[in-house]
XYZ file of C-alpha atoms in Angstrom:
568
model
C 277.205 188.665 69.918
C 275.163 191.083 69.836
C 273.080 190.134 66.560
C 272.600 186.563 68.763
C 271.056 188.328 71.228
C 268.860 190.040 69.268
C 267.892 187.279 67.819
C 267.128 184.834 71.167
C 264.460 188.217 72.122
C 263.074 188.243 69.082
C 262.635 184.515 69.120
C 261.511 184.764 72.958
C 258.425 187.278 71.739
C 257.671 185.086 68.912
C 257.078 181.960 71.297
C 255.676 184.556 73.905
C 253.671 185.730 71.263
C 252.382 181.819 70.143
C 251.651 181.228 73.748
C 249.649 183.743 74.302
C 247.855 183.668 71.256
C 247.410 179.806 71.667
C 246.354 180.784 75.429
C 243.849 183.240 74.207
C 242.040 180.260 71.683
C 242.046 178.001 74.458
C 240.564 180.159 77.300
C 238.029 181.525 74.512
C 237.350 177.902 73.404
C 236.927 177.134 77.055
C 234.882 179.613 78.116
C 232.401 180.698 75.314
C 229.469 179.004 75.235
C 228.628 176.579 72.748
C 225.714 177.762 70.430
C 224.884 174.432 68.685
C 221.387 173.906 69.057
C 220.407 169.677 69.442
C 217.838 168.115 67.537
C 214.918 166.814 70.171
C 213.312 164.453 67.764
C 215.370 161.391 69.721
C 215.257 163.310 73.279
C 212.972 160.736 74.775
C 213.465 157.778 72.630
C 209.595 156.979 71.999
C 208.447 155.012 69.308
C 206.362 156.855 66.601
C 202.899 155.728 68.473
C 204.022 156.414 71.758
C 204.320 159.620 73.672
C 206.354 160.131 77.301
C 204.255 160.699 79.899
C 204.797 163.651 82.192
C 203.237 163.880 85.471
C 203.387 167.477 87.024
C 207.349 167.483 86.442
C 208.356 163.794 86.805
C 208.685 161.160 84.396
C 206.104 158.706 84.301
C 207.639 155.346 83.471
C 204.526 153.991 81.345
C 203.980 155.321 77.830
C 200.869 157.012 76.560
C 199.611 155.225 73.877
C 199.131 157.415 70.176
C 196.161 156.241 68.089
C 193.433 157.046 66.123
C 194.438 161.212 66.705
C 193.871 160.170 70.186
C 195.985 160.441 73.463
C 195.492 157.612 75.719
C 196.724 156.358 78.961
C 196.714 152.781 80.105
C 194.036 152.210 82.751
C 196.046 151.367 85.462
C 198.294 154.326 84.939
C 195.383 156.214 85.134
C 194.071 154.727 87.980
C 197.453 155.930 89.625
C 198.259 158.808 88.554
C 194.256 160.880 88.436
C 191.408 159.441 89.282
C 190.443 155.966 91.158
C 186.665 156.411 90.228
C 186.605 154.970 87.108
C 185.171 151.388 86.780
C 186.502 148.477 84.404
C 184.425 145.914 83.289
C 186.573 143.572 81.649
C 184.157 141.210 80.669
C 181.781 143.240 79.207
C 184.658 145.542 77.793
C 182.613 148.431 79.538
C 184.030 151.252 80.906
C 181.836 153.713 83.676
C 182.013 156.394 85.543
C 179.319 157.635 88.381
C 178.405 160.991 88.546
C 175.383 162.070 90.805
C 172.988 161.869 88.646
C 174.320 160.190 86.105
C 176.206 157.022 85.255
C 178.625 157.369 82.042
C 179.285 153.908 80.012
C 181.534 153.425 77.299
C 181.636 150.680 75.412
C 185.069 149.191 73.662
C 185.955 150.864 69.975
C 183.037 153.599 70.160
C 183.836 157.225 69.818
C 180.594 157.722 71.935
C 179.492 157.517 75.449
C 176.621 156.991 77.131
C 174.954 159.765 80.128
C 172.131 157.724 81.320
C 170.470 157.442 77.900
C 172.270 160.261 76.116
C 174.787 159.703 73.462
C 177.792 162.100 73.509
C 180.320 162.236 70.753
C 184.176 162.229 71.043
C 185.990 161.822 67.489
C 187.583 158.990 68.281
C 187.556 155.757 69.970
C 187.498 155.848 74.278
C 188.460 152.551 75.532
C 191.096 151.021 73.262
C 191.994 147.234 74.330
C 195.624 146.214 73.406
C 196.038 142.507 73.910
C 194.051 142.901 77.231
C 195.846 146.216 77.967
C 192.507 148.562 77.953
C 194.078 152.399 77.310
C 191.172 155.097 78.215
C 191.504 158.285 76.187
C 192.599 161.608 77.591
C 190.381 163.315 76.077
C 187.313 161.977 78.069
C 189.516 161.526 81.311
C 189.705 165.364 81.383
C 186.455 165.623 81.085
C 185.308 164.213 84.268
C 188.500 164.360 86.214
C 190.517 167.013 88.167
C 193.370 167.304 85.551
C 194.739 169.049 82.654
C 196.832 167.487 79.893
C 198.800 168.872 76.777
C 200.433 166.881 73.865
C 203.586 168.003 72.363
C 205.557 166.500 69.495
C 208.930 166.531 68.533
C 209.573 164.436 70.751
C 205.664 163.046 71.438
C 205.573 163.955 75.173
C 202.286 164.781 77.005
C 202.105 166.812 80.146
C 199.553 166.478 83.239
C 198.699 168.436 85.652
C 196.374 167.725 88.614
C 198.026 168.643 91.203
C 197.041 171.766 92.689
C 199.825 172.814 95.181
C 202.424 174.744 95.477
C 206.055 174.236 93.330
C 209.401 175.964 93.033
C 209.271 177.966 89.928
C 211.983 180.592 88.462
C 211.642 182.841 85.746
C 214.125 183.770 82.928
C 215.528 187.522 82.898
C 216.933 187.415 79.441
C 216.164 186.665 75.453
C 216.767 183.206 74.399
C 217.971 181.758 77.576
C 219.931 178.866 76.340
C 218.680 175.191 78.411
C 221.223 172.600 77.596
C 221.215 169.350 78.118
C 224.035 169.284 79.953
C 225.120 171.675 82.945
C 228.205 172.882 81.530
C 228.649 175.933 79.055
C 229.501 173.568 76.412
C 226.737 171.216 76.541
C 224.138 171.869 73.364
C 221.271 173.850 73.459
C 218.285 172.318 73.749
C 216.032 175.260 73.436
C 216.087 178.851 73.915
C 213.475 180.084 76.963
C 211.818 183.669 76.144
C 212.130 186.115 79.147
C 210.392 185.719 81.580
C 209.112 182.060 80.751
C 208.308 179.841 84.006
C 210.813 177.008 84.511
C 210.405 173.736 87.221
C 213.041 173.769 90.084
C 214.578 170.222 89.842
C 217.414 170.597 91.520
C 221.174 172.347 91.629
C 224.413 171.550 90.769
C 227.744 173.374 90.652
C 228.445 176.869 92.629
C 228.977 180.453 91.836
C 228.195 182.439 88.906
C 228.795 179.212 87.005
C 226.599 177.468 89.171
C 223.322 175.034 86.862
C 220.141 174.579 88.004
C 217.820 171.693 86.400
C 215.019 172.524 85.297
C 211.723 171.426 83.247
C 209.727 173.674 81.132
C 206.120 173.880 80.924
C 205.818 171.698 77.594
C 208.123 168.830 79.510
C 211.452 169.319 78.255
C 214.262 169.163 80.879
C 217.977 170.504 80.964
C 219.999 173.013 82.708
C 219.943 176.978 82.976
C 222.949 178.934 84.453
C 221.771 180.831 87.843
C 223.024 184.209 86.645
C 219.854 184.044 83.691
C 216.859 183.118 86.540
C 215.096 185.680 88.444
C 214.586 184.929 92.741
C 212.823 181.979 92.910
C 209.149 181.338 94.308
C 206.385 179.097 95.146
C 203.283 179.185 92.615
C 200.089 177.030 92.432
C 197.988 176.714 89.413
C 194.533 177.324 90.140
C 192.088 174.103 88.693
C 188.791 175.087 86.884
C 186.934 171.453 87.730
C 184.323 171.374 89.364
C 183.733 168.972 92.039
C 180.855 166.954 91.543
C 178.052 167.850 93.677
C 176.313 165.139 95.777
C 172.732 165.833 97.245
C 171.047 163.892 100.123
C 167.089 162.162 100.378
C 167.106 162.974 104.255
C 163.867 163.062 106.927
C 163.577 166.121 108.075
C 164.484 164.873 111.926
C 167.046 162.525 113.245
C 166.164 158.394 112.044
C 165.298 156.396 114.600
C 164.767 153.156 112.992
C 163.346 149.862 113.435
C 164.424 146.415 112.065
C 161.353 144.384 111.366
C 162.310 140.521 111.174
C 160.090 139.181 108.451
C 160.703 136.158 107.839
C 157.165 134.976 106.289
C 154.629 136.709 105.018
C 152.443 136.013 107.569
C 154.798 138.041 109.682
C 153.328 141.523 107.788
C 150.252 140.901 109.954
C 152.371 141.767 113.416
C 152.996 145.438 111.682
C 150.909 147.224 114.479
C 152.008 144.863 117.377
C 155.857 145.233 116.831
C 155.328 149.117 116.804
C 153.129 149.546 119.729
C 156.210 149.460 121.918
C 158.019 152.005 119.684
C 155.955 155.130 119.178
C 158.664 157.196 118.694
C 160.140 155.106 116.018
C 159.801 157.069 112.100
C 161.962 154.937 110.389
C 160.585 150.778 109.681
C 162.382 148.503 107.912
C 161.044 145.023 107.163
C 163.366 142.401 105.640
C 161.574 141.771 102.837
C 164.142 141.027 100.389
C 166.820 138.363 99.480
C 169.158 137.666 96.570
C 168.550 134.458 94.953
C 170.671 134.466 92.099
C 173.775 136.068 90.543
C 171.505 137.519 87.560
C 170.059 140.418 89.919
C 166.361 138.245 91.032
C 165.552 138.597 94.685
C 162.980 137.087 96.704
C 159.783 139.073 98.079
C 157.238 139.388 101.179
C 156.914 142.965 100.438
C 153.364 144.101 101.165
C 151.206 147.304 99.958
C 148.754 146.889 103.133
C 151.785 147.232 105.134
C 153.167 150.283 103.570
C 149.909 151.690 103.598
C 149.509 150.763 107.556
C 153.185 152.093 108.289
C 152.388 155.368 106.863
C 149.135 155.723 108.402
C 151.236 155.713 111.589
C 153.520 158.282 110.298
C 156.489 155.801 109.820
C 158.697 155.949 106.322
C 159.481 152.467 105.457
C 162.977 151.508 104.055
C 162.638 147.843 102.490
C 165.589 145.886 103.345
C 167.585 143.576 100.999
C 169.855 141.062 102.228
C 172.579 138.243 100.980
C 172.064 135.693 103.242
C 171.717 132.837 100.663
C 175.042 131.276 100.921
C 174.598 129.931 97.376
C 174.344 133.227 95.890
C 178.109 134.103 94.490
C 178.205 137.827 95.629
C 181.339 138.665 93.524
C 179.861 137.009 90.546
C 176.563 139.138 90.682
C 178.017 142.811 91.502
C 181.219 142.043 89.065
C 178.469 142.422 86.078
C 177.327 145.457 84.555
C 174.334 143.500 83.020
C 173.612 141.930 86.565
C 174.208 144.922 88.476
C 171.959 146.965 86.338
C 169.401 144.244 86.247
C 169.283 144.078 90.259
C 168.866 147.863 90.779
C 166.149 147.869 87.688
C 164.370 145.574 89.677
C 164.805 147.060 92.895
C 163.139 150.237 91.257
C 160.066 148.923 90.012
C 159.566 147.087 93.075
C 159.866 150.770 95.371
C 157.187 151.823 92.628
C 154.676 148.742 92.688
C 155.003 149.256 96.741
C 155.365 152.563 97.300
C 157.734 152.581 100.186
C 160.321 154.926 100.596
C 163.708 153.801 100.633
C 165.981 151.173 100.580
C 167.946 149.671 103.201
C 171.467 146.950 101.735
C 172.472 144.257 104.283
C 174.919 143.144 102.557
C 176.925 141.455 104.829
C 180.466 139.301 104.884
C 181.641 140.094 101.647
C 185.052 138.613 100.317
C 187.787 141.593 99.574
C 188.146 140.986 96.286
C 184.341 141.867 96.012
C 184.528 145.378 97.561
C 185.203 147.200 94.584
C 182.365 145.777 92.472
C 180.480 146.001 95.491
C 181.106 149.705 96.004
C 180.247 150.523 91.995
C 176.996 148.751 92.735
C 176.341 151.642 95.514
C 177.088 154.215 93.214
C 175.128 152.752 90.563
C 172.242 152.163 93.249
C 173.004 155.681 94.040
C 171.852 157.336 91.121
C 168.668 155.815 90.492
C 167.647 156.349 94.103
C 168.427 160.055 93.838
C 166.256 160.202 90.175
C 163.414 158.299 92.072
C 163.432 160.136 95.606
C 164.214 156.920 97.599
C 166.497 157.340 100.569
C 169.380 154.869 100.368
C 170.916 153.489 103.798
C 173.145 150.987 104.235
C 174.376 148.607 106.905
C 177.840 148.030 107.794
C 179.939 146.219 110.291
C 182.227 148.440 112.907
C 184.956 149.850 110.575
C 188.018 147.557 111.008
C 190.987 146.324 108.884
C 189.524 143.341 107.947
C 186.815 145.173 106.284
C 188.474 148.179 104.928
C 187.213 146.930 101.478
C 183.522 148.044 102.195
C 185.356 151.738 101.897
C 182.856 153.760 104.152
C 184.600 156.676 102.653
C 182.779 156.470 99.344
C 179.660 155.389 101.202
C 179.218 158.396 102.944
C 179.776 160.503 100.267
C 177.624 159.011 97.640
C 174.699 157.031 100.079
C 172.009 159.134 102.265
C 172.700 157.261 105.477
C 175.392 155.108 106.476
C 174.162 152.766 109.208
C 176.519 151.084 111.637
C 175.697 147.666 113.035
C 177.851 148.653 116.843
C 177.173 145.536 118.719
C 178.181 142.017 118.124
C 181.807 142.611 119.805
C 180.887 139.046 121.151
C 179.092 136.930 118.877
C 177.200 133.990 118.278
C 180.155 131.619 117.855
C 182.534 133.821 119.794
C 185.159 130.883 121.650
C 185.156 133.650 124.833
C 182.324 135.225 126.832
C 181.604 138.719 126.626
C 179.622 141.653 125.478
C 177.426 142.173 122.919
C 178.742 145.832 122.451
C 180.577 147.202 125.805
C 181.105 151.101 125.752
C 184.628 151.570 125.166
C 183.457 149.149 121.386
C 180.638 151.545 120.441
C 182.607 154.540 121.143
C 185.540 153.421 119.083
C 182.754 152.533 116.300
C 181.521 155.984 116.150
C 184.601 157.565 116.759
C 186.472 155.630 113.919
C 183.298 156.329 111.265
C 183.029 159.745 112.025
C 187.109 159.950 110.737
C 185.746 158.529 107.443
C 182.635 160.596 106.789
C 180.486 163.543 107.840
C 178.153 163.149 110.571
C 175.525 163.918 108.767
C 175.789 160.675 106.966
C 175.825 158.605 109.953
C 173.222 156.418 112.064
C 174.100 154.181 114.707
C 172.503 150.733 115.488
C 172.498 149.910 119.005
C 171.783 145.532 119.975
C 167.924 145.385 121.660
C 169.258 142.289 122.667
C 172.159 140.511 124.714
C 174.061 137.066 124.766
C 173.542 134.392 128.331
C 176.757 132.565 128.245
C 177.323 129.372 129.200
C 180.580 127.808 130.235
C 181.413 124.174 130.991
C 184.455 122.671 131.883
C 185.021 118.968 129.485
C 188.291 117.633 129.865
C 189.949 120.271 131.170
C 188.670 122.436 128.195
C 186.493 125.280 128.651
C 183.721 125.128 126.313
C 181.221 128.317 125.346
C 177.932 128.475 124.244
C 175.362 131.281 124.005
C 171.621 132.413 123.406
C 170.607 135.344 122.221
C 167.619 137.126 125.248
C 165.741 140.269 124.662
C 166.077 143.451 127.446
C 163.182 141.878 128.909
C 163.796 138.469 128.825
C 166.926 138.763 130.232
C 165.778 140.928 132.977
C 163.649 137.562 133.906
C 166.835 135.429 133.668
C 167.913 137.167 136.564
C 164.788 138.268 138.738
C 163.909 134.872 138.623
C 166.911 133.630 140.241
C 167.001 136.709 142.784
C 170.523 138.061 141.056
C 171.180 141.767 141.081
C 173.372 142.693 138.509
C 176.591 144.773 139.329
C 178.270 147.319 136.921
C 181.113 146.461 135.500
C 183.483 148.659 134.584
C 185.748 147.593 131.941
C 182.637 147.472 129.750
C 180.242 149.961 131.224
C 177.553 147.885 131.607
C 175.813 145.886 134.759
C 176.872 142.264 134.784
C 176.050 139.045 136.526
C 176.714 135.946 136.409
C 175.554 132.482 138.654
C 176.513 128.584 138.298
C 173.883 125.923 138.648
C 174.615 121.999 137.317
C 178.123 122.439 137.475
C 177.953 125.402 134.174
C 178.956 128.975 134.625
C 176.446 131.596 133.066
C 177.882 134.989 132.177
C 175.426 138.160 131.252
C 176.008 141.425 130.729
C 172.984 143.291 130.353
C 171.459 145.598 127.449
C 168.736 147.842 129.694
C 167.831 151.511 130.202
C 171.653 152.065 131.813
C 173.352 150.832 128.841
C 170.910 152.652 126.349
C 171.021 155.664 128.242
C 175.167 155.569 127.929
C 175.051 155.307 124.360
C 172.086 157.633 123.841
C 174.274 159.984 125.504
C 177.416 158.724 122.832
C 175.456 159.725 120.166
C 173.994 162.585 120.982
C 177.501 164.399 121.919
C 178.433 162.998 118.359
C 175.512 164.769 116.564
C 174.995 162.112 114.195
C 171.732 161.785 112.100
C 170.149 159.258 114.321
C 169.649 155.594 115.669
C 168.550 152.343 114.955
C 167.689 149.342 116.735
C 167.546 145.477 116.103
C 165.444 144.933 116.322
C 161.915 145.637 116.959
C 160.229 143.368 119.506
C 163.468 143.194 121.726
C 163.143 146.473 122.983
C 160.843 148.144 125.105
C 158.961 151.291 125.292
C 160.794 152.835 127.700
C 163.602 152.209 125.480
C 162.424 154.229 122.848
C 161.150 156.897 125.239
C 164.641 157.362 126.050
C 165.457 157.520 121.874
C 163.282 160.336 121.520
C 164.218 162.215 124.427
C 167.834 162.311 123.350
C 167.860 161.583 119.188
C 165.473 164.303 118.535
């Protein structure tokens, strides 16, 4: 009995013996970590000509495109992801980008581009078109653009960085810090980090001193590092070395207070000295000289040399207007061409030469949206060349609203001298109500609303010389509205010749009147020295760089007295 005893101990160790030793694999199998190290050629699943695209630490879902030993992005990617100021001309198959003073072109398949009339090397082809898919190479985006790219292979990944702010970063303590591609201790290895290399915070998962955090390493790789191997965490921005292009301004050396000159003949040169005698304290004219007349970049003339001549013998600059107000001219067509674009401001050059005025003034006016970028290249375009020649560029544009968020007064007042805006016309021609031309609380908002968009250095306001008689008639039990335009004085007759005072009003700030006679209602609200005086005073608090006014001839002198006094 005793020998079976023995036996059923000895036997009892054995199996203790087997359990524990069969305890021991498993917690060691459990618990060490695995050391196999994955392959990362399939780790992205790219094709051979394809690389992932990596934007700061996020996946970008469109592939960069591998040709040619270039790195390329698709254009719209681009677009998204760096920089909006690059132009497509898909057309032409002409790509451009405005500088300052200089416009860069690149044409389809060349490993060149043009800087105004220099050629400048690359190595390989620029703008790449796929089956109407136009890639742009990274190579000249970084160039020009506030961003920083590396290519990696094994897998074909490239990294981009142009985002300057801060992001969660921790550091590895050890050697060969393992990143798996799975958080578990098991999971491969995808790589092994050197100590002290900077990792992406992605995100967290498990707790305590098992606990994974995801990460993504500089070169675009991401997996998961165990806690207990990362330094404390911290914020860290990467400091950009590009150089923000730097925009200079043709100014006057006072605040603009500008003239409109409607010339609609060229007979109408001859009234130079007559429309100015009321407006001695004008030093800006500007004649409409200038229409479009086809989509090819021709405009029509009444642009005079006596006149210049006469204009700066009275110590006025003169800044030839150019308008669009030939309905049969296709707007989109013209400023959607390179050729036509470049044609228009090569003409509008040698004209400023043959005349010698000083500056240009675009009233381009109702515009379609889908026109506003073209529209906006053919600014910058203008840009340049007014900035080689010395011309001052202004422009004229509408009271920023949504419906004309296209014209993208942003860009204007960065890249134009002067950015004029047209504050009246609240109540137009065709307007189906009655009302004013530009009440206080309108030009306010105008100023107020440009001035979020662009320095006020940039800006001039336009203020209406003019005002709108309404006339309403009952027909039917409808309410029909007319109106005619009246000048400050002529209006001023309207009313002194009928005896009416005019009383303020004071939802729009400005004196109003109004009187029946044959059974019509006639509605005015007046544009006169207590209007002008209000918005004088608008502008001046807004130290903008000056005023304009349509237009000469509907003003008076006292008017521009009052300019002076306050847009000094």
């Amino acid at each position: 009995m005793e020998k079976a005893l023995k036996i059923k101990l000895l036997m009892g160790t054995v199996f203790v013996c087997i359990f524990i030793t069969a305890l021991a694999i498993t917690l060691v199998e459990r618990y060490t970590p695995s050391e196999t190290m994955r392959t990362l050629d399939n780790y992205y699943d790219v094709a051979p000509d394809e690389a992932v695209v990596l934007l700061e630490n996020e996946i970008f879902e469109e592939r960069a495109l591998l040709r040619d030993g270039g790195v390329y992005l698709l254009y719209s990617t681009m677009l998204d992801m760096v920089d909006t100021e690059y132009y497509l001309d898909k057309e032409e198959n002409l790509l451009s980008y405005a500088l300052p003073e200089a416009l860069i072109c690149v044409e389809e398949g060349k490993d060149y581009y043009y800087s105004n009339e220099e050629v400048c090397q690359i190595g390989h082809p620029i703008l790449v078109n796929l089956e109407d898919r136009y890639y742009i190479s990274l190579e000249f985006i970084s160039k020009f653009s506030d961003m920083v790219y590396q290519f990696y292979e094994n897998p074909n990944r490239v990294v981009i960085q142009h985002q300057w702010t801060d992001f969660l970063y921790y550091d590895t303590v050890a050697e060969e810090t393992p990143i798996r591609f799975e958080p578990n201790i098991k999971s491969d290895i995808l790589r092994l980090a050197t100590a002290g290399e900077r990792l992406y915070y992605i995100g967290g998962t498990g707790s305590g001193g098992r606990s994974f955090l995801k990460v993504m390493t500089e070169d675009g790789i991401f997996g998961y590092v165990q806690k207990k191997f990362l330094g404390e965490s911290y914020y860290f921005a990467r400091q950009s070395t590009y150089e923000e292009p730097v925009y200079t301004y043709t100014e006057l050396v006072e605040k603009v207070r500008l003239g409109w000159h409607l010339v609609t003949v060229p007979k109408a040169n001859d009234n130079l000295v007559q429309v100015v005698q009321n407006a001695k304290e004008m030093n800006v004219i500007s004649p409409t000289w200038y229409r479009l007349i086809d989509t090819e970049g021709n405009f029509s003339s009444l642009a005079s040399t006596t006149y210049v001549q006469k204009a700066h013998d009275m110590g006025l600059q003169v800044w030839a207007l150019i308008d669009n107000f030939d309905s049969n001219v296709s707007t989109y067509e013209l400023f959607s061409s390179s050729k036509a674009r470049k044609s228009l401001i090569d003409n509008m050059m040698q004209e400023a030469k043959v005349y010698g005025f000083d500056g240009w003034n675009i009233d381009f006016e109702t515009l379609a949206s889908e026109t506003g970028i073209h529209y906006i290249q053919f600014l910058k375009e203008l840009s340049i060349r007014c900035r080689q020649e010395g011309l001052i560029l202004s422009v004229d544009n509408h009271v920023p609203a949504p419906y004309n968020e296209f014209y993208d007064l942003q860009t204007q007042g960065k890249v134009v001298d002067y950015v004029i805006i047209m504050a009246y016309d609240e109540h137009y021609a065709g307007s189906p109500v009655a009302g004013s031309v530009a009440s206080m609380n309108f030009f306010k908002k105008a100023l107020n609303d440009t001035l979020a968009k662009m320095p006020k250095e940039r800006i001039v306001m336009a203020v209406p010389f003019y005002t709108r008689l309404w006339a309403e008639q009952t027909v039917d039990g409808v309410v029909k509205v007319s109106s005619e335009a009246l000048t400050m004085s002529g209006a001023q007759t309207v009313l002194s010749s009928r005896n009416i005072k005019p009383e303020l009003d004071e939802a729009t700030g400005q004196n109003y009147a109004e009187y029946v006679e044959n059974g019509t209602t006639y509605k005015i609200w007046m544009e006169d020295v207590d209007s002008m005086k209000q918005r004088l005073e608008v502008i001046s608090a807004g130290e903008v760089a000056g005023i304009a006014g349509w237009r000469l001839g509907y003003g008076t002198q006292e008017i521009w007295s009052m300019m002076e006094q306050y847009i000094k």
